[in-house]
Coordinates of C-alpha atoms in Angstrom, one line a residue:
X1 CA -70.3 157.4 -0.9
X2 CA -73.2 158.7 -3.0
X3 CA -76.7 158.4 -1.6
X4 CA -77.8 155.7 -4.1
X5 CA -74.6 153.6 -3.8
X6 CA -74.6 150.1 -2.4
X7 CA -72.6 149.4 0.8
X8 CA -69.0 148.2 0.2
X9 CA -68.6 144.5 -0.3
X10 CA -67.9 142.7 2.9
X11 CA -69.1 145.6 5.1
X12 CA -69.6 144.4 8.7
X13 CA -73.0 145.6 10.1
X14 CA -72.2 145.8 13.8
X15 CA -74.8 145.7 16.6
X16 CA -73.9 149.0 18.3
X17 CA -75.9 148.0 21.4
X18 CA -73.7 145.0 22.1
X19 CA -72.0 145.9 25.4
X20 CA -68.3 146.5 25.5
X21 CA -66.3 145.4 28.6
X22 CA -62.8 146.6 29.3
X23 CA -60.0 145.3 31.7
X24 CA -56.6 146.7 32.2
X25 CA -54.2 143.8 31.7
X26 CA -50.8 145.5 32.4
X27 CA -49.0 148.8 32.4
X28 CA -45.6 149.8 31.0
X29 CA -43.5 152.9 31.7
X30 CA -41.9 154.6 28.7
X31 CA -39.7 157.6 29.3
X32 CA -41.9 160.1 31.1
X33 CA -45.3 158.5 30.9
X34 CA -47.1 155.2 31.6
X35 CA -49.1 153.2 29.0
X36 CA -52.0 150.9 30.0
X37 CA -52.7 147.8 28.0
X38 CA -56.5 147.2 27.9
X39 CA -58.4 144.2 26.8
X40 CA -61.7 145.1 25.3
X41 CA -64.5 142.5 24.6
X42 CA -67.7 142.9 22.7
X43 CA -70.5 140.8 24.1
X44 CA -69.9 137.5 25.8
X45 CA -67.4 135.8 23.4
X46 CA -63.8 136.0 24.5
X47 CA -62.9 135.5 20.8
X48 CA -64.4 138.9 20.0
X49 CA -61.8 140.8 21.9
X50 CA -58.8 143.1 21.2
X51 CA -56.1 145.1 22.9
X52 CA -55.8 148.9 23.0
X53 CA -53.1 151.0 24.6
X54 CA -54.1 154.2 26.4
X55 CA -52.2 156.8 28.5
X56 CA -53.6 158.7 31.4
X57 CA -54.0 161.8 29.1
X58 CA -56.3 159.7 26.9
X59 CA -58.5 159.0 29.9
X60 CA -58.4 162.6 30.9
X61 CA -59.5 163.7 27.4
X62 CA -62.4 161.3 27.4
X63 CA -63.5 162.4 30.8
X64 CA -63.5 166.1 29.7
X65 CA -65.7 165.2 26.8
X66 CA -68.1 163.3 29.1
X67 CA -68.5 166.2 31.5
X68 CA -71.5 167.3 29.3
X69 CA -73.4 164.5 30.9
X70 CA -73.3 166.2 34.3
X71 CA -72.2 163.0 36.0
X72 CA -69.4 162.9 38.5
X73 CA -67.1 160.2 37.1
X74 CA -64.4 158.6 39.3
X75 CA -61.3 159.4 37.2
X76 CA -58.1 159.3 39.4
X77 CA -56.6 162.8 39.9
X78 CA -53.5 164.0 38.1
X79 CA -50.1 163.8 39.8
X80 CA -47.0 165.7 38.5
X81 CA -44.4 164.5 41.0
X82 CA -43.8 160.8 41.7
X83 CA -46.1 159.6 39.0
X84 CA -43.6 157.0 37.9
X85 CA -43.4 155.2 41.2
X86 CA -44.4 151.5 41.0
X87 CA -46.8 151.8 43.9
X88 CA -48.5 154.9 42.5
X89 CA -48.9 153.2 39.0
X90 CA -50.5 150.2 40.6
X91 CA -52.9 152.4 42.6
X92 CA -53.7 154.5 39.5
X93 CA -54.4 151.3 37.5
X94 CA -57.0 150.3 40.0
X95 CA -58.6 153.7 39.8
X96 CA -58.7 153.6 36.0
X97 CA -60.2 150.2 36.0
X98 CA -63.0 151.4 38.3
X99 CA -63.5 154.3 35.9
X100 CA -63.8 151.9 32.9
X101 CA -66.3 149.8 34.9
X102 CA -68.5 152.9 35.6
X103 CA -68.7 154.1 32.0
X104 CA -69.2 150.6 30.5
X105 CA -72.1 149.8 32.8
X106 CA -74.0 153.1 32.5
X107 CA -76.6 152.4 29.8
X108 CA -76.4 155.8 28.2
X109 CA -72.7 156.4 28.4
X110 CA -71.8 152.9 27.2
X111 CA -73.8 153.5 24.0
X112 CA -72.4 157.0 23.2
X113 CA -70.0 157.6 20.4
X114 CA -67.3 159.0 22.7
X115 CA -66.9 155.8 24.7
X116 CA -67.2 153.6 21.6
X117 CA -64.4 155.5 19.8
X118 CA -62.2 155.2 23.0
X119 CA -62.6 151.5 23.3
X120 CA -63.1 150.4 19.7
X121 CA -61.3 152.9 17.4
X122 CA -61.1 150.5 14.4
X123 CA -64.9 150.3 14.1
X124 CA -65.9 153.8 15.2
X125 CA -63.3 156.0 13.6
X126 CA -65.6 157.4 10.9
X127 CA -67.1 160.9 11.0
X128 CA -70.8 160.0 10.7
X129 CA -71.9 163.6 10.5
X130 CA -69.7 164.1 7.5
X131 CA -71.0 160.9 5.9
X132 CA -74.6 161.9 6.5
X133 CA -74.0 165.4 5.0
X134 CA -72.6 163.8 1.8
X135 CA -75.6 161.5 1.6
X136 CA -78.1 164.3 2.2
X137 CA -76.3 166.6 -0.3
X138 CA -76.6 163.9 -3.0
X139 CA -80.3 163.7 -2.2
X140 CA -80.9 167.4 -2.5
X141 CA -79.5 167.4 -6.1
X142 CA -82.7 165.6 -7.2
X143 CA -84.9 167.3 -4.7
X144 CA -84.0 171.1 -4.8
X145 CA -87.0 172.3 -2.8
X146 CA -85.4 171.2 0.5
X147 CA -82.7 173.1 2.3
X148 CA -80.5 172.4 5.4
X149 CA -80.7 175.0 8.1
X150 CA -78.3 173.4 10.6
X151 CA -77.2 170.0 11.8
X152 CA -78.7 168.9 15.1
X153 CA -75.6 167.5 16.7
X154 CA -75.9 164.5 19.1
X155 CA -79.6 165.0 19.9
X156 CA -80.1 161.2 19.6
X157 CA -78.3 158.3 21.1
X158 CA -77.6 156.3 17.9
X159 CA -74.1 156.6 16.5
X160 CA -75.0 155.9 12.9
X161 CA -78.0 158.2 12.8
X162 CA -77.8 162.0 12.2
X163 CA -80.4 164.8 12.4
X164 CA -80.6 168.1 10.4
X165 CA -83.0 171.0 10.8
X166 CA -84.7 171.6 7.5
X167 CA -86.9 174.1 5.7
X168 CA -88.6 174.2 2.3
X169 CA -88.2 177.1 -0.2
X170 CA -92.0 177.4 -0.5
X171 CA -92.5 177.8 3.3
X172 CA -89.2 179.1 4.7
X173 CA -90.6 179.6 8.3
X174 CA -91.8 176.1 8.7
X175 CA -89.2 173.9 10.4
X176 CA -88.7 170.2 9.6
X177 CA -86.3 167.6 10.9
X178 CA -84.4 165.2 8.6
X179 CA -83.1 161.9 10.0
X180 CA -80.5 159.9 8.1
X181 CA -79.6 156.4 9.2
X182 CA -77.2 153.6 8.0
X183 CA -78.2 150.0 7.8
X184 CA -78.2 147.8 10.9
X185 CA -77.4 144.1 11.5
X186 CA -81.1 143.1 11.3
X187 CA -81.8 144.3 7.8
X188 CA -83.3 141.3 6.1
X189 CA -85.5 142.9 3.5
X190 CA -84.4 142.8 -0.1
X191 CA -83.2 146.1 -1.5
X192 CA -86.4 146.3 -3.7
X193 CA -88.8 145.6 -0.8
X194 CA -86.8 147.8 1.6
X195 CA -87.1 150.9 -0.7
X196 CA -90.7 150.1 -1.4
X197 CA -91.8 150.0 2.2
X198 CA -89.8 153.1 3.1
X199 CA -91.6 155.0 0.5
X200 CA -95.0 153.8 1.9
X201 CA -94.3 155.4 5.4
X202 CA -95.9 158.8 4.5
X203 CA -99.2 156.9 3.8
X204 CA -99.4 155.6 7.4
X205 CA -102.2 157.6 9.1
X206 CA -102.9 157.0 12.8
X207 CA -103.8 159.5 15.6
X208 CA -101.0 158.0 17.8
X209 CA -98.2 157.6 15.1
X210 CA -96.3 160.8 14.2
X211 CA -96.8 161.6 10.5
X212 CA -93.9 161.2 8.0
X213 CA -93.7 164.0 5.5
X214 CA -91.2 162.4 3.1
X215 CA -89.2 159.2 3.0
X216 CA -86.8 157.6 0.6
X217 CA -84.1 154.9 0.7
X218 CA -81.1 153.5 -1.1
X219 CA -79.5 150.1 -0.8
X220 CA -77.3 151.4 2.1
X221 CA -79.4 153.9 4.1
X222 CA -82.7 155.7 4.5
X223 CA -83.7 159.4 4.8
X224 CA -87.0 160.5 6.5
X225 CA -88.4 164.0 7.0
X226 CA -90.9 165.0 9.6
X227 CA -92.3 168.2 11.1
X228 CA -90.0 169.6 13.8
X229 CA -91.9 169.7 17.2
X230 CA -90.8 172.5 19.5
X231 CA -92.1 170.7 22.6
X232 CA -90.0 167.7 22.0
X233 CA -90.6 164.1 23.0
X234 CA -92.1 162.4 26.1
X235 CA -88.6 162.0 27.5
X236 CA -88.1 165.8 27.2
X237 CA -91.3 166.3 29.2
X238 CA -90.2 163.9 31.9
X239 CA -86.7 165.4 32.2
X240 CA -87.7 169.0 31.6
X241 CA -85.2 169.1 28.7
X242 CA -84.8 171.2 25.6
X243 CA -85.2 169.1 22.4
X244 CA -82.1 170.6 20.6
X245 CA -79.7 169.8 23.4
X246 CA -77.3 166.8 23.2
X247 CA -78.6 163.5 24.4
X248 CA -76.0 163.2 27.2
X249 CA -76.8 166.6 28.5
X250 CA -80.5 166.1 28.5
X251 CA -80.9 162.7 30.1
X252 CA -77.8 161.5 31.9
X253 CA -78.2 163.5 35.1
X254 CA -81.5 165.3 35.4
X255 CA -81.6 168.1 37.9
X256 CA -85.1 167.2 39.2
X257 CA -86.6 163.7 39.2
X258 CA -90.3 163.7 39.1
X259 CA -92.9 161.4 37.5
X260 CA -96.0 162.4 35.6
X261 CA -99.5 162.8 37.0
X262 CA -101.7 159.7 37.3
X263 CA -104.1 160.9 34.6
X264 CA -101.2 161.6 32.2
X265 CA -99.8 158.1 32.9
X266 CA -103.2 156.5 32.1
X267 CA -103.9 158.6 29.0
X268 CA -100.4 158.4 27.4
X269 CA -100.1 154.7 28.2
X270 CA -103.4 154.0 26.6
X271 CA -102.5 156.0 23.5
X272 CA -99.2 154.2 23.1
X273 CA -100.8 150.8 23.5
X274 CA -103.4 151.6 20.8
X275 CA -100.6 152.5 18.4
X276 CA -98.7 149.3 19.2
X277 CA -101.9 147.2 18.7
X278 CA -102.5 148.8 15.3
X279 CA -98.9 148.0 14.1
X280 CA -99.1 144.4 15.4
X281 CA -102.4 143.9 13.6
X282 CA -100.9 145.2 10.4
X283 CA -97.9 142.8 10.7
X284 CA -95.5 145.7 10.9
X285 CA -92.5 145.1 13.1
X286 CA -91.6 147.9 15.5
X287 CA -89.4 146.9 18.5
X288 CA -88.1 150.5 19.2
X289 CA -90.4 151.8 21.9
X290 CA -88.8 154.2 24.4
X291 CA -89.7 157.6 25.7
X292 CA -87.4 159.4 23.2
X293 CA -89.4 157.7 20.4
X294 CA -92.7 159.2 21.6
X295 CA -93.5 162.6 20.3
X296 CA -95.9 165.0 22.2
X297 CA -98.5 166.7 20.1
X298 CA -100.6 168.7 22.6
X299 CA -102.1 166.1 25.0
X300 CA -101.4 163.3 22.5
X301 CA -98.6 160.8 22.3
X302 CA -97.4 159.6 18.9
X303 CA -94.8 157.0 18.0
X304 CA -91.7 157.9 16.1
X305 CA -89.1 156.1 13.9
X306 CA -91.1 153.3 12.3
X307 CA -88.2 153.0 9.8
X308 CA -85.8 151.7 12.4
X309 CA -87.0 148.1 12.2
X310 CA -86.9 148.2 8.4
X311 CA -83.3 149.5 8.5
X312 CA -82.4 146.6 10.8
X313 CA -81.3 148.8 13.7
X314 CA -81.0 147.3 17.2
X315 CA -83.4 148.4 20.0
X316 CA -82.4 150.8 22.7
X317 CA -83.3 148.2 25.4
X318 CA -81.8 145.2 23.6
X319 CA -79.1 144.6 26.3
X320 CA -82.0 144.2 28.8
X321 CA -84.5 141.9 27.0
X322 CA -81.7 139.8 25.4
X323 CA -81.2 138.4 29.0
X324 CA -84.7 136.8 29.1
X325 CA -85.4 133.9 26.7
X326 CA -89.2 134.3 27.0
X327 CA -89.0 137.8 25.4
X328 CA -88.3 136.4 22.0
X329 CA -90.8 138.1 19.6
X330 CA -91.0 141.7 18.5
X331 CA -94.5 141.9 20.0
X332 CA -93.2 140.8 23.4
X333 CA -90.2 143.2 23.0
X334 CA -92.7 146.1 22.5
X335 CA -94.6 145.1 25.6
X336 CA -91.4 144.8 27.7
X337 CA -90.2 148.2 26.4
X338 CA -93.5 149.6 27.4
X339 CA -92.8 148.5 30.9
X340 CA -89.6 150.6 30.9
X341 CA -91.5 153.6 29.5
X342 CA -94.3 153.2 32.1
X343 CA -91.7 153.0 34.9
X344 CA -90.0 156.2 33.6
X345 CA -93.4 158.1 33.4
X346 CA -94.2 156.9 36.9
X347 CA -91.0 157.6 38.8
X348 CA -89.2 160.2 36.5
X349 CA -86.2 157.9 35.8
X350 CA -85.5 154.5 34.3
X351 CA -85.2 151.4 36.5
X352 CA -81.8 150.8 38.0
X353 CA -81.9 147.2 36.9
X354 CA -84.3 144.7 35.4
X355 CA -85.9 142.6 36.7
X356 CA -87.2 144.9 39.4
X357 CA -87.4 143.3 42.8
X358 CA -89.5 145.9 44.6
X359 CA -91.3 148.9 43.2
X360 CA -91.3 152.3 45.0
X361 CA -94.7 153.8 46.0
X362 CA -96.7 154.8 42.9
X363 CA -99.7 157.2 42.4
X364 CA -101.9 154.1 42.2
X365 CA -101.8 150.4 42.9
X366 CA -103.0 149.9 39.4
X367 CA -99.7 151.3 38.1
X368 CA -97.7 148.8 40.2
X369 CA -99.9 145.9 39.0
X370 CA -99.0 146.7 35.4
X371 CA -95.3 147.2 36.2
X372 CA -95.2 143.9 38.0
X373 CA -96.7 142.2 34.9
X374 CA -93.9 143.7 32.8
X375 CA -90.7 144.1 34.8
X376 CA -90.8 141.7 37.7
X377 CA -88.7 138.6 38.0
X378 CA -91.7 136.4 37.4
X379 CA -92.8 138.3 34.3
X380 CA -89.4 138.3 32.8
X381 CA -89.1 134.5 33.5
X382 CA -92.6 133.5 32.3
X383 CA -93.1 135.9 29.4
X384 CA -95.0 139.1 28.6
X385 CA -98.8 139.7 28.3
X386 CA -100.2 140.8 25.0
X387 CA -101.1 144.4 24.2
X388 CA -104.8 143.5 24.3
X389 CA -104.4 142.1 27.8
X390 CA -102.8 145.3 29.0
X391 CA -105.6 147.4 27.5
X392 CA -108.0 145.4 29.7
X393 CA -106.2 146.1 32.9
X394 CA -107.8 148.6 35.3
X395 CA -105.1 151.3 34.7
X396 CA -106.1 151.7 31.0
X397 CA -109.5 150.1 30.6
X398 CA -111.5 153.2 31.8
X399 CA -109.5 155.8 29.7
X400 CA -111.7 157.5 27.1
X401 CA -110.0 158.5 23.8
X402 CA -111.5 161.4 21.9
X403 CA -109.6 161.1 18.6
X404 CA -111.9 160.6 15.6
X405 CA -109.2 160.1 12.9
X406 CA -109.5 156.8 11.1
X407 CA -106.3 154.8 11.1
X408 CA -105.0 153.5 7.7
X409 CA -101.9 152.0 6.4
X410 CA -102.2 149.9 3.3
X411 CA -99.5 147.3 2.8
X412 CA -99.6 145.1 -0.3
X413 CA -99.9 141.4 0.4
X414 CA -96.5 140.6 -1.3
X415 CA -94.8 143.2 1.0
X416 CA -96.6 141.8 4.1
X417 CA -95.1 138.4 3.4
X418 CA -91.6 140.0 3.0
X419 CA -92.1 141.9 6.3
X420 CA -93.1 138.6 8.0
X421 CA -90.0 136.8 6.8
X422 CA -87.8 139.8 7.9
X423 CA -89.5 139.8 11.3
X424 CA -88.9 136.1 11.8
X425 CA -85.2 136.5 10.8
X426 CA -84.9 139.3 13.4
X427 CA -86.4 137.2 16.1
X428 CA -84.2 134.2 15.1
X429 CA -81.1 136.3 15.7
X430 CA -82.5 137.4 19.1
X431 CA -83.2 133.8 20.1
X432 CA -79.7 132.7 19.2
X433 CA -78.2 135.6 21.1
X434 CA -80.4 134.8 24.2
X435 CA -79.3 131.1 24.0
X436 CA -75.6 132.1 24.0
X437 CA -76.1 134.5 26.9
X438 CA -78.0 131.8 28.9
X439 CA -75.3 129.2 28.3
X440 CA -72.6 131.8 29.3
X441 CA -74.5 132.7 32.4
X442 CA -74.8 129.1 33.5
X443 CA -71.1 128.5 32.9
X444 CA -70.2 131.6 34.8
X445 CA -72.4 130.6 37.7
X446 CA -70.9 127.1 37.7
X447 CA -67.3 128.5 37.7
X448 CA -68.2 130.9 40.5
X449 CA -69.8 128.2 42.6
X450 CA -66.9 125.8 42.0
X451 CA -64.4 128.5 43.0
X452 CA -66.3 129.7 46.1
X453 CA -64.8 129.4 49.6
X454 CA -67.5 127.0 50.7
X455 CA -67.1 124.7 47.7
X456 CA -63.3 124.6 48.2
X457 CA -63.9 123.6 51.9
X458 CA -66.3 120.9 50.9
X459 CA -63.9 119.5 48.3
X460 CA -61.1 119.4 51.0
X461 CA -63.4 117.5 53.4
X462 CA -64.4 115.1 50.7
X463 CA -60.7 114.6 49.7
X464 CA -59.8 113.7 53.3
X465 CA -62.7 111.2 53.5
X466 CA -61.6 109.6 50.3
X467 CA -58.0 109.4 51.5
X468 CA -59.1 107.8 54.8
X469 CA -61.3 105.3 53.0
X470 CA -58.5 104.4 50.6
X471 CA -56.1 103.9 53.5
X472 CA -58.6 101.7 55.3
X473 CA -59.2 99.5 52.2
X474 CA -55.4 99.3 51.7
X475 CA -55.0 98.1 55.3
X476 CA -57.7 95.4 54.8
X477 CA -56.1 94.2 51.6
X478 CA -52.7 93.9 53.3
X479 CA -54.3 91.9 56.2
X480 CA -56.0 89.5 53.8
X481 CA -52.8 89.0 51.9
X482 CA -50.9 88.3 55.1
X483 CA -53.5 85.7 56.3
X484 CA -53.4 83.9 53.0
X485 CA -49.7 83.8 53.1
X486 CA -49.7 82.2 56.5
X487 CA -52.3 79.7 55.6
X488 CA -50.5 78.5 52.5
X489 CA -47.2 78.2 54.2
X490 CA -45.5 79.9 51.4
X491 CA -44.8 83.5 50.4
X492 CA -47.0 83.3 47.3
X493 CA -50.5 84.5 47.7
X494 CA -53.4 82.9 45.8
X495 CA -55.8 85.0 43.8
X496 CA -59.1 85.8 45.4
X497 CA -62.2 84.1 44.0
X498 CA -65.8 85.1 43.9
X499 CA -67.9 83.6 46.7
X500 CA -70.4 82.3 44.2
X501 CA -67.9 80.2 42.3
X502 CA -66.5 77.0 43.7
X503 CA -62.8 76.9 44.6
X504 CA -60.9 74.3 42.6
X505 CA -58.8 72.0 44.8
X506 CA -55.1 72.8 44.8
X507 CA -52.4 70.4 43.7
X508 CA -50.9 70.4 47.2
X509 CA -54.2 69.2 48.7
X510 CA -54.5 66.4 46.2
X511 CA -50.9 65.2 46.9
X512 CA -51.5 65.4 50.6
X513 CA -54.6 63.1 50.3
X514 CA -52.6 60.6 48.3
X515 CA -49.9 60.6 50.9
X516 CA -52.4 60.0 53.7
X517 CA -54.0 57.1 51.7
X518 CA -50.6 55.6 51.2
X519 CA -49.8 56.1 54.9
X520 CA -52.9 54.3 56.0
X521 CA -52.1 51.4 53.7
X522 CA -48.7 51.2 55.2
X523 CA -50.1 50.9 58.7
X524 CA -52.2 47.8 57.8
X525 CA -50.6 44.4 58.2
X526 CA -49.2 43.3 54.9
X527 CA -50.6 40.2 53.3
X528 CA -48.9 36.9 53.7
X529 CA -46.2 36.5 51.0
X530 CA -46.7 33.6 48.6
X531 CA -44.7 30.4 49.1
X532 CA -41.2 30.8 47.9
X533 CA -41.5 34.5 47.6
X534 CA -38.8 36.7 49.3
X535 CA -39.6 38.5 52.5
X536 CA -40.6 42.1 52.2
X537 CA -38.0 44.8 52.9
X538 CA -37.9 46.3 56.4
X539 CA -40.1 49.2 56.9
X540 CA -37.5 51.8 57.8
X541 CA -39.1 54.7 55.8
X542 CA -40.6 57.5 57.8
X543 CA -44.3 57.1 58.4
X544 CA -46.4 60.1 57.2
X545 CA -48.2 62.0 59.8
X546 CA -51.9 61.4 60.2
X547 CA -52.5 65.0 61.2
X548 CA -53.5 67.0 58.1
X549 CA -51.6 70.2 57.3
X550 CA -53.1 73.6 57.5
X551 CA -55.8 74.4 55.0
X552 CA -54.8 75.6 51.6
X553 CA -56.7 78.5 49.9
X554 CA -59.3 78.3 52.7
X555 CA -60.1 74.6 52.3
X556 CA -61.6 73.2 55.5
X557 CA -59.6 70.6 57.5
X558 CA -62.9 68.9 58.4
X559 CA -63.5 67.9 54.9
X560 CA -60.1 66.1 54.7
X561 CA -60.6 64.4 58.0
X562 CA -64.0 63.2 57.0
X563 CA -62.6 61.6 53.9
X564 CA -60.0 59.8 56.0
X565 CA -62.6 58.5 58.5
X566 CA -64.8 57.2 55.7
X567 CA -61.9 55.3 54.1
X568 CA -62.8 51.7 53.3
X569 CA -60.1 49.0 53.2
X570 CA -61.8 47.0 50.6
X571 CA -61.3 49.7 48.0
X572 CA -57.5 49.1 48.2
X573 CA -55.8 47.1 45.5
X574 CA -54.2 43.9 46.6
X575 CA -50.4 44.4 46.7
X576 CA -48.2 41.8 44.9
X577 CA -44.6 41.7 46.1
X578 CA -41.6 39.8 44.9
X579 CA -39.3 38.9 47.8
X580 CA -35.8 38.1 46.8
X581 CA -34.3 38.3 50.3
X582 CA -34.2 34.5 50.9
X583 CA -30.8 32.8 50.4
X584 CA -30.2 30.9 47.2
X585 CA -28.6 27.4 47.2
X586 CA -26.7 26.5 44.1

């Protein structure tokens, strides 16, 4: 692809800092070897996952390549005899899973090209050094005064960024370094504005920003040339490393861990903060502060790689600050990353994890006070202080800066507006990612809590209580039904009614009252028959009982007895009878 070509249509701009996790799902034996089926996932979405198949020899090859880091990685040893036994394969699978866990949780190893190619070959199969050489060669056709001395292989951590040692034909002894980088996922500037601002970088003059000699860009990448510094970066000073050595060799496992002197910490910290303040005031997004992006020029620190944010490249510490929703602007990102850098200057190594619960002894309490304001649990939860606030803290407020160079960086108003929109878009993607991570963390905690031994025990106890309560209620219902059945004298049970609503009288009760009334009438002496009327028939019918039957549907016997006692004879109708029992004489 020529230097001035556009990226292919539909090209996916991956965030190379998105962590990859890997889990071995199964193993299968084929002839004389065993294959391991691995599920790899990018970020937190299970939908963004895929399967790869690896043999032990693939793991061994990767481990050999990573030996340059100086780390002792837990790869299970080789075994020539008995390596197809089922128990051995299961044990080896556990060992390989532990190996994957180690390399994917190490911040430097997980971002290196070797590990990315092993876990995600479809996205990292390209030879980026070859691509960069092609791009640079196309550039040199129009700029013949530059000449490549040698490629500086793997001196940086970025996969899609390559470095070359350069010289000019006019000054062959002067060494320069060329950096070429592809576009990243946060490139929101239009092609026109992107190329315009890249070409303005050499005009940025500040005592604590490393000078750009030449810069140009296409729609797909950018190329920047700076003077090569033999002393290297601030990270090289801390780790006692050689600038031209590979990144893994320099920084993964330093031989001696030692922080800087207190005065160096104060001076370097103040200079870096002054550079950040200048960029923030100019509305220029940075977001890429770490010790490898700080060049040493004598006793002076100068920021590197201003072009990274314009290219849309993700930050070295993105996997850290994306966990905290209060760190959601590029200014707060710079301040948080300054906390990482200050920790590294103080203790000679990066923090094991963030937030930091307790800080080791430091050369001054003022150092710990700043670190607590940037890396503690409270700071990460509540948000970062501003750069101006940090400059007022005792650690930096008494530092006297001697530089007399006047800062300048003229950005046209139209371009400032474009930078502002691009910055807001970058922050929006960060906020969305933080929201997803927060939701995923809450869901994971809920699942973990729900599946804990204590929660399972609580649920068992609650289930037993519910079961006993249900059994008790069932027993009460059965007793009530039996009582109702006995009271009604029949097998049918009457429906329960609300205590607040009156119970309508049943048909049986009404019939019983009528029977009682008729019975009372029968006990009274009948009226005298009229003359010539037949005598009444003999009363041989059974007399109804005066004792009321049991209550129906809970109706009180007392109410029925009261109605009988209050019975008035005068209310009865006079009975008229026709007696035909007398003999007839014809």
